[in-house]
PDB file of C-alpha atoms in Angstrom:
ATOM      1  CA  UNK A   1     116.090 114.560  93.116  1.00 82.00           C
ATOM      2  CA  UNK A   2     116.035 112.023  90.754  1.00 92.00           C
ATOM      3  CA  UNK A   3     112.673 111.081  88.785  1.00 94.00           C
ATOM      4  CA  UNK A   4     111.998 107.515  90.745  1.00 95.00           C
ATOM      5  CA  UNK A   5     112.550 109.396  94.253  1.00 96.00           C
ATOM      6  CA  UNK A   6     109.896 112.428  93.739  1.00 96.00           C
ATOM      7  CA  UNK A   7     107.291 109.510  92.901  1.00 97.00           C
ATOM      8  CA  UNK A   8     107.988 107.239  96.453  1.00 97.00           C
ATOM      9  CA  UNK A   9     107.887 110.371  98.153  1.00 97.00           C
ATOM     10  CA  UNK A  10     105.017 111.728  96.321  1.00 97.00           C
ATOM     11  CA  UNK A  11     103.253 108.451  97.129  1.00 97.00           C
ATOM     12  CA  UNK A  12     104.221 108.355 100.400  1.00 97.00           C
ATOM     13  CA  UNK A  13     103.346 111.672 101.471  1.00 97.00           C
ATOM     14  CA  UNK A  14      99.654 110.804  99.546  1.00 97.00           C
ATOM     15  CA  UNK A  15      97.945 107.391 100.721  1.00 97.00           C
ATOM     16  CA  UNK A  16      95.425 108.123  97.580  1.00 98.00           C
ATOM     17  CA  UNK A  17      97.010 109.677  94.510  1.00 98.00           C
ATOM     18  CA  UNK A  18      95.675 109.924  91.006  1.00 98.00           C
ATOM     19  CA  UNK A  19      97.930 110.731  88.359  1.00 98.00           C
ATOM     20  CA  UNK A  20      95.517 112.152  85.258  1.00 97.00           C
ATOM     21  CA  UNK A  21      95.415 114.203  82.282  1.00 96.00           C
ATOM     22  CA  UNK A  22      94.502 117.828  83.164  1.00 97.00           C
ATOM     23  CA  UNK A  23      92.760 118.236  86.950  1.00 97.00           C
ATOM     24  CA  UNK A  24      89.447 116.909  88.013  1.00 97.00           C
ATOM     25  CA  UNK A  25      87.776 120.273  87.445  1.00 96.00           C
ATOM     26  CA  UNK A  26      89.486 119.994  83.620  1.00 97.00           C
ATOM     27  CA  UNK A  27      90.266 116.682  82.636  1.00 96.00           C
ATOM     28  CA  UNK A  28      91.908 116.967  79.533  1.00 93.00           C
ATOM     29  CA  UNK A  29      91.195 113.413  78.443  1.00 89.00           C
ATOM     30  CA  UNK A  30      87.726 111.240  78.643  1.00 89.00           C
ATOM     31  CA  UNK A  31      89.691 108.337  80.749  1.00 92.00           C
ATOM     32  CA  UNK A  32      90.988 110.854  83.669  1.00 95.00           C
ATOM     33  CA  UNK A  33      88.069 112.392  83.653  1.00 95.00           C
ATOM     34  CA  UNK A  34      85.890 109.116  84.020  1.00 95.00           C
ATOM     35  CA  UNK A  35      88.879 108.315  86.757  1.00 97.00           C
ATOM     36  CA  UNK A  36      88.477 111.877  88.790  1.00 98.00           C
ATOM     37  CA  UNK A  37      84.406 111.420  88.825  1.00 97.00           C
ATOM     38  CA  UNK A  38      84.451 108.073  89.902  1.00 98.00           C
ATOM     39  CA  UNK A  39      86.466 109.389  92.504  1.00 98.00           C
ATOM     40  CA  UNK A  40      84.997 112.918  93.525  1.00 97.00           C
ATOM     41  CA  UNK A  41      81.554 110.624  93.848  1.00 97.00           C
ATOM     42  CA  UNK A  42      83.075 108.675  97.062  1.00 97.00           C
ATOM     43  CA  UNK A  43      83.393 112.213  98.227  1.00 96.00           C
ATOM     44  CA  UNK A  44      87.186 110.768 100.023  1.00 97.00           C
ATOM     45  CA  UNK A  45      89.495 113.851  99.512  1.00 96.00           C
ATOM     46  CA  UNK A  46      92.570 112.634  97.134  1.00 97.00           C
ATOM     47  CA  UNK A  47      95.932 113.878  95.637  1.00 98.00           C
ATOM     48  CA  UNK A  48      96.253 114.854  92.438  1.00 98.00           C
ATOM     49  CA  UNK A  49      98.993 115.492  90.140  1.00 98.00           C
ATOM     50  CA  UNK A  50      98.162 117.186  86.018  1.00 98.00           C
ATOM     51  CA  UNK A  51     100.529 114.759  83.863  1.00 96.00           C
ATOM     52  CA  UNK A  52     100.616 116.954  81.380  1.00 96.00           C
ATOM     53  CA  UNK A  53     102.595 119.658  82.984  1.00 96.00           C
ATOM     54  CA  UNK A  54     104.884 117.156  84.240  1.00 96.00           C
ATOM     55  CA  UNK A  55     106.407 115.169  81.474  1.00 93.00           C
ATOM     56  CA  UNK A  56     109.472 113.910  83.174  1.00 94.00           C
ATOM     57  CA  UNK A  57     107.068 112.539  86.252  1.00 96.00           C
ATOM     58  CA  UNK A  58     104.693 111.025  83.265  1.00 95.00           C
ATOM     59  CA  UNK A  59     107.522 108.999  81.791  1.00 93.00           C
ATOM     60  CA  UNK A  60     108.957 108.008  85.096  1.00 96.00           C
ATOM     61  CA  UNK A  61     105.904 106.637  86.183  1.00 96.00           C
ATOM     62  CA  UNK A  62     104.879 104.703  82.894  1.00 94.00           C
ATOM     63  CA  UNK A  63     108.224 102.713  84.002  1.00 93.00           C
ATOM     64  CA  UNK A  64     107.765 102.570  87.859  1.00 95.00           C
ATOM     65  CA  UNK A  65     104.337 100.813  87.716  1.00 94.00           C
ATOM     66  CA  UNK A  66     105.033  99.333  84.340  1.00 93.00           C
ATOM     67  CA  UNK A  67     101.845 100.520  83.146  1.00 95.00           C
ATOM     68  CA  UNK A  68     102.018 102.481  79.590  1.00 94.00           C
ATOM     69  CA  UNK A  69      98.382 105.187  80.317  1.00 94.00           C
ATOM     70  CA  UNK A  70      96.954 107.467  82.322  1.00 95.00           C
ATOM     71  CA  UNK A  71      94.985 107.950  84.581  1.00 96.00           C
ATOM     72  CA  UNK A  72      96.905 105.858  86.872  1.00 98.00           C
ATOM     73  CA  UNK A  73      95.410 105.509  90.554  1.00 98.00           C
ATOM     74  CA  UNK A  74      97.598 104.729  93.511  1.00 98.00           C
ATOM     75  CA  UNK A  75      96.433 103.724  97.169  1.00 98.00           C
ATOM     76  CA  UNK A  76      98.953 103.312  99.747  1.00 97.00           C
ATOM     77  CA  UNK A  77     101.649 103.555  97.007  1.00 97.00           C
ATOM     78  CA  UNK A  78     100.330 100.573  95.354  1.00 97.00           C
ATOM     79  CA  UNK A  79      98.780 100.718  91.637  1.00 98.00           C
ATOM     80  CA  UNK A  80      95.085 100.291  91.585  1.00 97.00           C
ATOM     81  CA  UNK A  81      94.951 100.653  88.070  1.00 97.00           C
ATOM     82  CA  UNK A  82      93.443 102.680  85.172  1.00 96.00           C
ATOM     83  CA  UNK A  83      89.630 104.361  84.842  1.00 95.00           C
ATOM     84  CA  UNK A  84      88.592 100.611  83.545  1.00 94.00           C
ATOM     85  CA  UNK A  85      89.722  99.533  87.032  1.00 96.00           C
ATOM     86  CA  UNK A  86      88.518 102.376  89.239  1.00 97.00           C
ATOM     87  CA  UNK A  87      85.341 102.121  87.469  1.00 96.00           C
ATOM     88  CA  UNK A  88      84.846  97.996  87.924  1.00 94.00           C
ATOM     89  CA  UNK A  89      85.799  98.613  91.355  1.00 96.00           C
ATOM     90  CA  UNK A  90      83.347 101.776  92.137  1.00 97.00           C
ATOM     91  CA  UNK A  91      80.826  99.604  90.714  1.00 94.00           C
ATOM     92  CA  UNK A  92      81.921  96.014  92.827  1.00 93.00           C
ATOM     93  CA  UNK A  93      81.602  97.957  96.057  1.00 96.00           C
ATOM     94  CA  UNK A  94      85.770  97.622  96.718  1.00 96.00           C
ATOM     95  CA  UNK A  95      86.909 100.849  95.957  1.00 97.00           C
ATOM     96  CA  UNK A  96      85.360 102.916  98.943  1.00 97.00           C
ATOM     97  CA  UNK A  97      86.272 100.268 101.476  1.00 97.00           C
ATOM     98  CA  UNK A  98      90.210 100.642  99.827  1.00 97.00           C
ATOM     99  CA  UNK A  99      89.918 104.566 100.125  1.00 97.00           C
ATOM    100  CA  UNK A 100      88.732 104.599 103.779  1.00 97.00           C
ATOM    101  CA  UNK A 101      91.009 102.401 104.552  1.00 96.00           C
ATOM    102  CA  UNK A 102      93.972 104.965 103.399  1.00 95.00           C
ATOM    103  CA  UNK A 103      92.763 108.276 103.719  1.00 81.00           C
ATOM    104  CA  UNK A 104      94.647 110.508 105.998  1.00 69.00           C
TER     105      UNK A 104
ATOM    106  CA  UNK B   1      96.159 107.574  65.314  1.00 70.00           C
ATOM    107  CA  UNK B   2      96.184 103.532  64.671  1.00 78.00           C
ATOM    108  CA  UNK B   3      94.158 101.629  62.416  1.00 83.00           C
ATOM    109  CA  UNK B   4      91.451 100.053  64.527  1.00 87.00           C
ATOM    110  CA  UNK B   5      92.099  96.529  62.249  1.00 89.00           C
ATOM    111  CA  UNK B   6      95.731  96.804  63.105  1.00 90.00           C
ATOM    112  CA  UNK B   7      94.796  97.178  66.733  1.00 91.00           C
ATOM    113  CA  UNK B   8      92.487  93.698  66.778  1.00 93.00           C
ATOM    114  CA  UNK B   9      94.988  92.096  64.635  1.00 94.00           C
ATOM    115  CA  UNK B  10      97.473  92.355  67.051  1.00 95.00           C
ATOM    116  CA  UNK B  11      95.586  91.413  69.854  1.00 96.00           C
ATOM    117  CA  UNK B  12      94.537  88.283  68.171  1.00 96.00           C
ATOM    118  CA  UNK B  13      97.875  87.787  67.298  1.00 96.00           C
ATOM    119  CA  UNK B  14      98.515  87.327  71.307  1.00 96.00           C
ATOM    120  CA  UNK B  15      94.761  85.831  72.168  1.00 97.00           C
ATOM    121  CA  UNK B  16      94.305  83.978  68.851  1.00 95.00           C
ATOM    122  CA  UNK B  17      90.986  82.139  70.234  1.00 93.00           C
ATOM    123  CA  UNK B  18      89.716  85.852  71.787  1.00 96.00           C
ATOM    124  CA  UNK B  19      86.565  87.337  70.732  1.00 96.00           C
ATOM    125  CA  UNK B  20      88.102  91.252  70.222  1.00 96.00           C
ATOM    126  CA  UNK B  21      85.853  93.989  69.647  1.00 93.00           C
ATOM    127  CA  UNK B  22      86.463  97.535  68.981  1.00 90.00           C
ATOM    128  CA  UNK B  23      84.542 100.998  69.269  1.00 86.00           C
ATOM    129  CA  UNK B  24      85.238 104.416  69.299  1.00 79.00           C
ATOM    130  CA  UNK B  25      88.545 106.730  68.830  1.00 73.00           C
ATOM    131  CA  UNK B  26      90.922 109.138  69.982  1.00 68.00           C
ATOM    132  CA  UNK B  27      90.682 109.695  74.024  1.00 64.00           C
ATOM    133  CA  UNK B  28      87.359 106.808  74.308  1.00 68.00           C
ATOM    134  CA  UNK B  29      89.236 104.070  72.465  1.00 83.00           C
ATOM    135  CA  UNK B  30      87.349 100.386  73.497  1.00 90.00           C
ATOM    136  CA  UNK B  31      89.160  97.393  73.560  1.00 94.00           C
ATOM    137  CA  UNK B  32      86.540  94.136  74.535  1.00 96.00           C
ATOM    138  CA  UNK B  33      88.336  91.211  74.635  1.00 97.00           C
ATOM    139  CA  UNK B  34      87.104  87.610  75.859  1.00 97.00           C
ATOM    140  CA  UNK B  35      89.464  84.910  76.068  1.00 97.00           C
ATOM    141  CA  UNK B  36      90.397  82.189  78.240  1.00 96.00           C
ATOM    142  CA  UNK B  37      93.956  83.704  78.908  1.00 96.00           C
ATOM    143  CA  UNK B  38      92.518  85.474  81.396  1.00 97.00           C
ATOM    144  CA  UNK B  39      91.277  83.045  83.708  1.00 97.00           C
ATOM    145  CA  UNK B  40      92.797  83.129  87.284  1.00 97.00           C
ATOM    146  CA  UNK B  41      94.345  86.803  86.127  1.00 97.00           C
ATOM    147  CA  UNK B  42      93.663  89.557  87.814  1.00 96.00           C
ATOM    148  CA  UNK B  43      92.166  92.742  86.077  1.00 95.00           C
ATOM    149  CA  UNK B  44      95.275  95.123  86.348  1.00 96.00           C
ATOM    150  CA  UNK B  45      97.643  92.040  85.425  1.00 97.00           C
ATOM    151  CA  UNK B  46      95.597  91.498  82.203  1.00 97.00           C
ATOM    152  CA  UNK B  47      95.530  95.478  81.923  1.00 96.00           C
ATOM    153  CA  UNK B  48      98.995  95.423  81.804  1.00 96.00           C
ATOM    154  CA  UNK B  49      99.545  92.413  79.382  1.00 96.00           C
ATOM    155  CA  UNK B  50      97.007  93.845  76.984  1.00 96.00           C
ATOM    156  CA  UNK B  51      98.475  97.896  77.070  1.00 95.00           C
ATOM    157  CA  UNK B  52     101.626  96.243  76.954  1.00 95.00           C
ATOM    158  CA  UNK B  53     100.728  95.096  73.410  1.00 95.00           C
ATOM    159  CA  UNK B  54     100.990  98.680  72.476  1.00 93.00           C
ATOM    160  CA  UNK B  55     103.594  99.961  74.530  1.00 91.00           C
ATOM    161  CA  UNK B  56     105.541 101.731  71.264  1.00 91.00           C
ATOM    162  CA  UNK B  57     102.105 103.261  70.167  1.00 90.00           C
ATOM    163  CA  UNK B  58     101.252 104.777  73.460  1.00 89.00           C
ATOM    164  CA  UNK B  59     104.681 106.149  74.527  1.00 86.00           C
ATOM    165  CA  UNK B  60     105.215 107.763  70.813  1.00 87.00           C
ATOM    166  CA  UNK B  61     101.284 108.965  70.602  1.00 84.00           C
ATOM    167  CA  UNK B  62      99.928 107.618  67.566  1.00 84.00           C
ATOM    168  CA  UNK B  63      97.632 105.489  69.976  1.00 86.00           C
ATOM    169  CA  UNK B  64      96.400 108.637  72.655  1.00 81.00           C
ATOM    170  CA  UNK B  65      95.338 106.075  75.086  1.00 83.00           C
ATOM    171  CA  UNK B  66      92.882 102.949  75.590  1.00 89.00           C
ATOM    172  CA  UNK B  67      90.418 101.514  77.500  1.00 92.00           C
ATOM    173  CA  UNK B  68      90.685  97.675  78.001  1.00 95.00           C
ATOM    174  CA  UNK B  69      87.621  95.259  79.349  1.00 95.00           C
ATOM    175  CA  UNK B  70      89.004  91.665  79.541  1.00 96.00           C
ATOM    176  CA  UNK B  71      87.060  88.785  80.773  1.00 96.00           C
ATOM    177  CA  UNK B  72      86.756  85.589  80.642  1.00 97.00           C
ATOM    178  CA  UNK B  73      83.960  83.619  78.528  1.00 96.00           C
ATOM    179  CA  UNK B  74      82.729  82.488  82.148  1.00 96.00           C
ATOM    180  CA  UNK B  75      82.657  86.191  83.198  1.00 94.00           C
ATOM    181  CA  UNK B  76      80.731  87.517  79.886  1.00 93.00           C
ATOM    182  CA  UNK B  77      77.928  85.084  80.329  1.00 92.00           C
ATOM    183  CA  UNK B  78      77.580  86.067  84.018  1.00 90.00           C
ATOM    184  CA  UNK B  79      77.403  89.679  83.312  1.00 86.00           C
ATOM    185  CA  UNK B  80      75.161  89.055  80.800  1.00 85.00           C
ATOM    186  CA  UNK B  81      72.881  86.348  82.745  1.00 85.00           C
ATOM    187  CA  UNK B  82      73.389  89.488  85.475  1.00 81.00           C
ATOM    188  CA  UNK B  83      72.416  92.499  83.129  1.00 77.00           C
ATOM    189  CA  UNK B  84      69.347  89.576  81.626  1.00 66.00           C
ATOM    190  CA  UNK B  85      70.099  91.097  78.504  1.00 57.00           C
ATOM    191  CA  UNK B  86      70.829  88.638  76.032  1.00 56.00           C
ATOM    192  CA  UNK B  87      73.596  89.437  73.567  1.00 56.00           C
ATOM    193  CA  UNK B  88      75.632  87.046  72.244  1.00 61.00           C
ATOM    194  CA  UNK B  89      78.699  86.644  72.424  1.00 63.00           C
ATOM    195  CA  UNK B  90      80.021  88.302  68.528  1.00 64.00           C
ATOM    196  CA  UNK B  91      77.591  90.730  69.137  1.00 60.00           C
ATOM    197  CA  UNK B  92      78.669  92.811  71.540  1.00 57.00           C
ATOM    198  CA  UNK B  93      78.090  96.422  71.293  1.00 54.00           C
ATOM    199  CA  UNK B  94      78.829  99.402  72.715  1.00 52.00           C
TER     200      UNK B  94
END
């Protein structure tokens, strides 16, 4: 299965999907982990996926949203955005409404 | 890992009438930029214009990864009307 087809169907099998560095218990890198809090405070379960053991998905992506770091967030297979975004959003009130509306 | 200079200079190259601070390194790298550019942009659209300054750097690693914060001059002063702290606007600090 090519690169580009693991991503839609990882996306589509995950309505909220954070691709980081490391895991949300070990973030390897001060962005995901600002990403995975942000998220793990909502307390609205998510997907998860460790870049770093998955170079080939890493690249892919980087293309596919045309978005060159990680973390990268994804709701309903759309790119939110990075930890800068996830964060602004936490803190505007949008992002909870966004991941009740998707969760499974 | 990149010269924090080089990184400014190449974001004023692309916002020459931006105010562009920096702070901090490796995995907590701070971009601030105000400029007018961004006006009617939305955040992950100037996200991507801005990271996509430094596309080379962060696919080859010798930039690990960067956090961007791009407003507007209108948007500064409200957030700092909002947070009634008054900094102006070359000093910002981290």
């Amino acid at each position: 299965m090519k690169t580009k087809e693991k991503i839609k169907q990882q996306l589509d099998e995950n309505p909220i999907m954070l691709y980081m560095k490391g895991t949300p218990k070990e973030p390897k890198c001060g962005f995901s982990s600002k990403a995975a809090m942000a998220l793990n405070s909502t307390e609205i379960d998510y997907a998860y996926v460790n870049i770093l053991e998955a170079p080939l998905l890493a690249m892919g992506l980087k293309e596919y949203a045309d978005f060159p770091t990680f973390p990268q967030l994804y709701i309903k297979g759309e790119l939110i955005g990075g930890s800068d975004i996830i964060l602004a959003m936490l803190e505007s009130g949008e992002l909870v409404p966004m991941l009740e509306g998707a969760k499974i | 890992m990149m010269e924090e200079a080089v990184i400014i200079e190449r974001v004023k190259s692309s916002y020459p009438k931006a105010v562009v601070e920096a702070a901090g390194e490796d995995c907590n790298f701070q971009l601030f930029i105000i400029a007018d550019a961004f006006d009617g942009q939305s955040l992950l659209q100037r996200q991507k214009d801005v990271l996509g300054l430094f596309k080379d750097e962060l696919s080859n690693g010798s930039l690990h990864a960067l956090s961007v914060t791009a407003k507007t001059p209108a948007e500064q002063e409200k957030a700092i009307q909002a947070s009634n702290v008054h900094i102006s606007l070359d000093e910002i600090t981290v």
